[in-house]
Short mmCIF file of C-alpha atoms and ligand atoms in Angstrom, two decimals:
data_model
loop_
_atom_site.label_atom_id
_atom_site.label_comp_id
_atom_site.label_asym_id
_atom_site.label_seq_id
_atom_site.Cartn_x
_atom_site.Cartn_y
_atom_site.Cartn_z
CA UNK A 1 -13.47 -6.17 29.58
CA UNK A 2 -10.43 -8.14 28.38
CA UNK A 3 -7.39 -5.97 27.81
CA UNK A 4 -5.36 -6.22 24.64
CA UNK A 5 -1.91 -4.92 25.52
CA UNK A 6 -0.34 -5.91 22.20
CA UNK A 7 -3.08 -4.29 20.18
CA UNK A 8 -2.98 -1.22 22.40
CA UNK A 9 0.82 -0.96 22.11
CA UNK A 10 0.66 -1.05 18.32
CA UNK A 11 -2.16 1.49 18.25
CA UNK A 12 -0.14 3.82 20.48
CA UNK A 13 2.99 3.49 18.33
CA UNK A 14 0.89 4.04 15.21
CA UNK A 15 -0.77 7.17 16.50
CA UNK A 16 2.62 8.65 17.39
CA UNK A 17 3.84 8.52 13.79
CA UNK A 18 1.04 7.83 11.26
CA UNK A 19 -1.64 9.99 9.69
CA UNK A 20 -4.40 7.77 8.30
CA UNK A 21 -6.11 8.59 4.99
CA UNK A 22 -9.65 10.00 4.89
CA UNK A 23 -9.60 10.13 8.68
CA UNK A 24 -10.19 12.79 11.29
CA UNK A 25 -7.34 11.77 13.58
CA UNK A 26 -9.17 13.05 16.66
CA UNK A 27 -11.64 10.18 16.23
CA UNK A 28 -8.82 7.77 17.05
CA UNK A 29 -8.58 9.21 20.57
CA UNK A 30 -11.80 7.29 21.30
CA UNK A 31 -11.63 4.57 18.65
CA UNK A 32 -8.05 3.37 18.10
CA UNK A 33 -7.10 1.79 14.76
CA UNK A 34 -7.27 -2.02 14.73
CA UNK A 35 -3.75 -3.45 14.43
CA UNK A 36 -3.74 -6.37 12.01
CA UNK A 37 -1.03 -9.00 12.19
CA UNK A 38 -2.01 -11.10 9.19
CA UNK A 39 -4.76 -12.08 6.81
CA UNK A 40 -5.99 -15.49 5.64
CA UNK A 41 -8.72 -15.78 3.04
CA UNK A 42 -11.69 -13.72 4.24
CA UNK A 43 -10.20 -13.29 7.74
CA UNK A 44 -8.01 -10.61 9.30
CA UNK A 45 -6.29 -11.39 12.61
CA UNK A 46 -5.08 -8.93 15.24
CA UNK A 47 -2.15 -9.26 17.64
CA UNK A 48 -4.36 -10.88 20.27
CA UNK A 49 -5.47 -13.66 17.94
CA UNK A 50 -8.94 -12.14 17.40
CA UNK A 51 -10.30 -12.67 13.92
CA UNK A 52 -12.34 -10.19 11.88
CA UNK A 53 -14.36 -11.07 8.82
CA UNK A 54 -13.05 -8.67 6.17
CA UNK A 55 -16.32 -7.31 4.82
CA UNK A 56 -14.87 -4.01 3.59
CA UNK A 57 -16.83 -3.75 0.39
CA UNK A 58 -15.86 -0.30 -0.80
CA UNK A 59 -12.24 0.79 -0.60
CA UNK A 60 -9.48 -1.61 -1.59
CA UNK A 61 -11.63 -4.70 -1.86
CA UNK A 62 -9.58 -7.88 -1.81
CA UNK A 63 -11.18 -10.05 -4.47
CA UNK A 64 -9.15 -13.21 -3.98
CA UNK A 65 -8.73 -13.36 -0.22
CA UNK A 66 -5.79 -12.42 1.97
CA UNK A 67 -2.46 -14.19 1.48
CA UNK A 68 -3.80 -16.09 -1.50
CA UNK A 69 -1.13 -18.79 -2.02
CA UNK A 70 -1.17 -18.65 -5.83
CA UNK A 71 -0.95 -14.85 -5.96
CA UNK A 72 1.72 -14.72 -3.22
CA UNK A 73 3.84 -17.28 -5.09
CA UNK A 74 3.48 -15.34 -8.36
CA UNK A 75 4.43 -12.03 -6.65
CA UNK A 76 7.42 -13.63 -4.90
CA UNK A 77 8.57 -15.34 -8.11
CA UNK A 78 8.31 -12.14 -10.10
CA UNK A 79 10.14 -10.12 -7.41
CA UNK A 80 12.97 -12.64 -7.49
CA UNK A 81 13.31 -12.31 -11.29
CA UNK A 82 12.64 -8.62 -11.93
CA UNK A 83 10.94 -6.39 -9.37
CA UNK A 84 10.82 -3.21 -11.42
CA UNK A 85 12.05 -1.45 -14.48
CA UNK A 86 10.54 1.75 -15.79
CA UNK A 87 8.29 1.49 -18.83
CA UNK A 88 9.78 4.62 -20.41
CA UNK A 89 12.33 3.19 -22.82
CA UNK A 90 12.08 -0.39 -21.48
CA UNK A 91 9.61 -3.24 -21.56
CA UNK A 92 9.27 -6.71 -20.04
CA UNK A 93 7.37 -9.93 -20.53
CA UNK A 94 4.69 -9.52 -17.79
CA UNK A 95 3.58 -6.11 -19.07
CA UNK A 96 3.36 -7.42 -22.63
CA UNK A 97 1.43 -10.54 -21.58
CA UNK A 98 -0.99 -8.61 -19.35
CA UNK A 99 -1.58 -6.00 -22.04
CA UNK A 100 -2.26 -8.68 -24.67
CA UNK A 101 -4.86 -10.26 -22.38
CA UNK A 102 -6.49 -6.93 -21.50
CA UNK A 103 -6.67 -5.84 -25.15
CA UNK A 104 -8.30 -9.19 -26.01
CA UNK A 105 -10.99 -8.48 -23.38
CA UNK A 106 -11.49 -4.79 -24.21
CA UNK A 107 -14.12 -3.52 -26.67
CA UNK A 108 -13.01 -3.34 -30.28
CA UNK A 109 -10.89 -0.29 -31.01
CA UNK A 110 -9.29 -0.13 -27.55
CA UNK A 111 -5.95 -1.57 -28.53
CA UNK A 112 -3.39 -0.15 -26.08
CA UNK A 113 -2.82 -0.23 -22.32
CA UNK A 114 -1.35 2.57 -20.20
CA UNK A 115 -0.37 1.88 -16.60
CA UNK A 116 -0.65 3.93 -13.44
CA UNK A 117 0.13 2.77 -9.93
CA UNK A 118 -3.21 3.43 -8.21
CA UNK A 119 -6.77 4.56 -8.77
CA UNK A 120 -6.17 8.30 -8.38
CA UNK A 121 -3.22 8.24 -10.76
CA UNK A 122 -5.30 6.30 -13.26
CA UNK A 123 -7.99 8.99 -13.10
CA UNK A 124 -5.35 11.71 -13.56
CA UNK A 125 -3.96 9.85 -16.58
CA UNK A 126 -7.46 9.45 -18.05
CA UNK A 127 -8.19 13.18 -17.65
CA UNK A 128 -4.92 14.11 -19.34
CA UNK A 129 -5.44 11.57 -22.13
CA UNK A 130 -8.92 12.84 -22.81
CA UNK A 131 -7.70 16.46 -23.01
CA UNK A 132 -4.75 15.39 -25.15
CA UNK A 133 -6.97 13.49 -27.58
CA UNK A 134 -9.07 16.59 -28.29
CA UNK A 135 -5.92 18.71 -28.59
CA UNK A 136 -4.50 16.25 -31.13
CA UNK A 137 -7.63 16.54 -33.26
CA UNK A 138 -7.44 20.35 -33.18
CA UNK A 139 -9.85 21.15 -30.33
CA UNK A 140 -7.49 22.31 -27.60
CA UNK A 141 -10.14 24.57 -26.00
CA UNK A 142 -12.14 21.49 -25.04
CA UNK A 143 -10.88 21.22 -21.49
CA UNK A 144 -13.81 20.97 -19.07
CA UNK A 145 -15.10 17.75 -17.60
CA UNK A 146 -18.64 16.63 -16.82
CA UNK A 147 -18.85 14.87 -13.45
CA UNK A 148 -21.56 13.07 -11.51
CA UNK A 149 -23.07 14.07 -8.17
CA UNK A 150 -21.95 11.91 -5.24
CA UNK A 151 -19.06 10.49 -7.26
CA UNK A 152 -15.71 9.56 -5.77
CA UNK A 153 -12.55 9.13 -7.83
CA UNK A 154 -9.66 9.58 -5.41
CA UNK A 155 -7.67 12.13 -3.43
CA UNK A 156 -5.22 13.68 -5.89
CA UNK A 157 -6.21 17.14 -7.08
CA UNK A 158 -7.55 16.13 -10.51
CA UNK A 159 -9.44 13.14 -9.14
CA UNK A 160 -10.82 15.27 -6.30
CA UNK A 161 -11.96 17.92 -8.78
CA UNK A 162 -14.07 15.44 -10.76
CA UNK A 163 -15.48 13.91 -7.58
CA UNK A 164 -18.37 15.26 -5.54
CA UNK A 165 -17.99 14.34 -1.88
CA UNK A 166 -17.96 17.62 0.09
CA UNK A 167 -16.24 16.02 3.09
CA UNK A 168 -13.13 15.34 1.01
CA UNK A 169 -13.44 18.18 -1.43
CA UNK A 170 -14.57 21.40 0.21
CA UNK A 171 -11.33 22.40 1.99
CA UNK A 172 -9.40 22.08 -1.27
CA UNK A 173 -12.01 23.74 -3.49
CA UNK A 174 -9.76 26.76 -4.28
CA UNK A 175 -7.19 24.38 -5.79
CA UNK A 176 -9.61 22.41 -7.97
CA UNK A 177 -10.45 22.86 -11.65
CA UNK A 178 -13.91 24.01 -12.58
CA UNK A 179 -16.18 21.14 -13.63
CA UNK A 180 -19.77 20.70 -14.78
CA UNK A 181 -21.66 18.51 -12.33
CA UNK A 182 -24.77 16.64 -13.43
CA UNK A 183 -27.16 14.44 -11.49
CA UNK A 184 -26.03 10.89 -11.07
CA UNK A 185 -28.33 8.09 -12.23
CA UNK A 186 -27.32 6.26 -9.06
CA UNK A 187 -30.55 4.70 -7.70
CA UNK A 188 -29.24 4.32 -4.16
CA UNK A 189 -29.42 7.97 -3.05
CA UNK A 190 -31.76 9.64 -5.52
CA UNK A 191 -35.40 10.58 -4.95
CA UNK A 192 -37.82 7.87 -6.14
C1 LIG B 201 -14.43 4.58 -7.24
C2 LIG B 201 -13.02 4.91 -6.88
N1 LIG B 201 -12.24 5.56 -7.78
C3 LIG B 201 -10.96 5.89 -7.47
C4 LIG B 201 -10.40 5.58 -6.24
C5 LIG B 201 -8.99 6.01 -5.92
O1 LIG B 201 -8.14 4.94 -5.87
P1 LIG B 201 -6.77 5.00 -5.06
O2 LIG B 201 -7.15 5.00 -3.62
O3 LIG B 201 -6.07 3.73 -5.48
O4 LIG B 201 -6.04 6.23 -5.47
C6 LIG B 201 -11.17 4.90 -5.29
C7 LIG B 201 -10.58 4.59 -3.97
O5 LIG B 201 -11.22 4.14 -3.07
C8 LIG B 201 -12.51 4.57 -5.61
O6 LIG B 201 -13.29 3.94 -4.71
#
């Protein structure tokens, strides 16, 4: 079997300092993580020049290919002009433009955008907004959520609470809010 010293060296350095998400780290004693040097379109490439077709179709799907030239140029251009300013008390052109385009696409009545920095945070924000809406209309006792079996919404405590994957959830059950779980209409796993 061909050896891959560069890959192996990166895997060793990684395992000395990194905990990987949703991973039992003991598994990596037998199956090291794959060190990726770069991506191009649908391909990932390791440090030995081996290419992998990126067919990850669940988490963090890359819709437009790796190192998409147009997206990279837009990100670089934006970073050179203004990389960040908080939205509390400030605004900027990209957030206004994006929000205008999203509102134009959204169903009638959905007229504002609120931003979070990842999926879990977005779920947390949605849970809080929903609770806050009912509080604003005088129903502050309305504070339980209905969730679907087999659902996954992220790893933060609120997102975990409204999800239903025992592998991720069970250890943290004492920390999670009480939800009402109903059967998912998902046709993939249900009985015929
Ligand atoms: C359906 C779904 N919701 C929420 C999340 C959480 O997103 P993030 O990992 O950006 O927090 C994920 C992540 O894989 C997801 O698949």
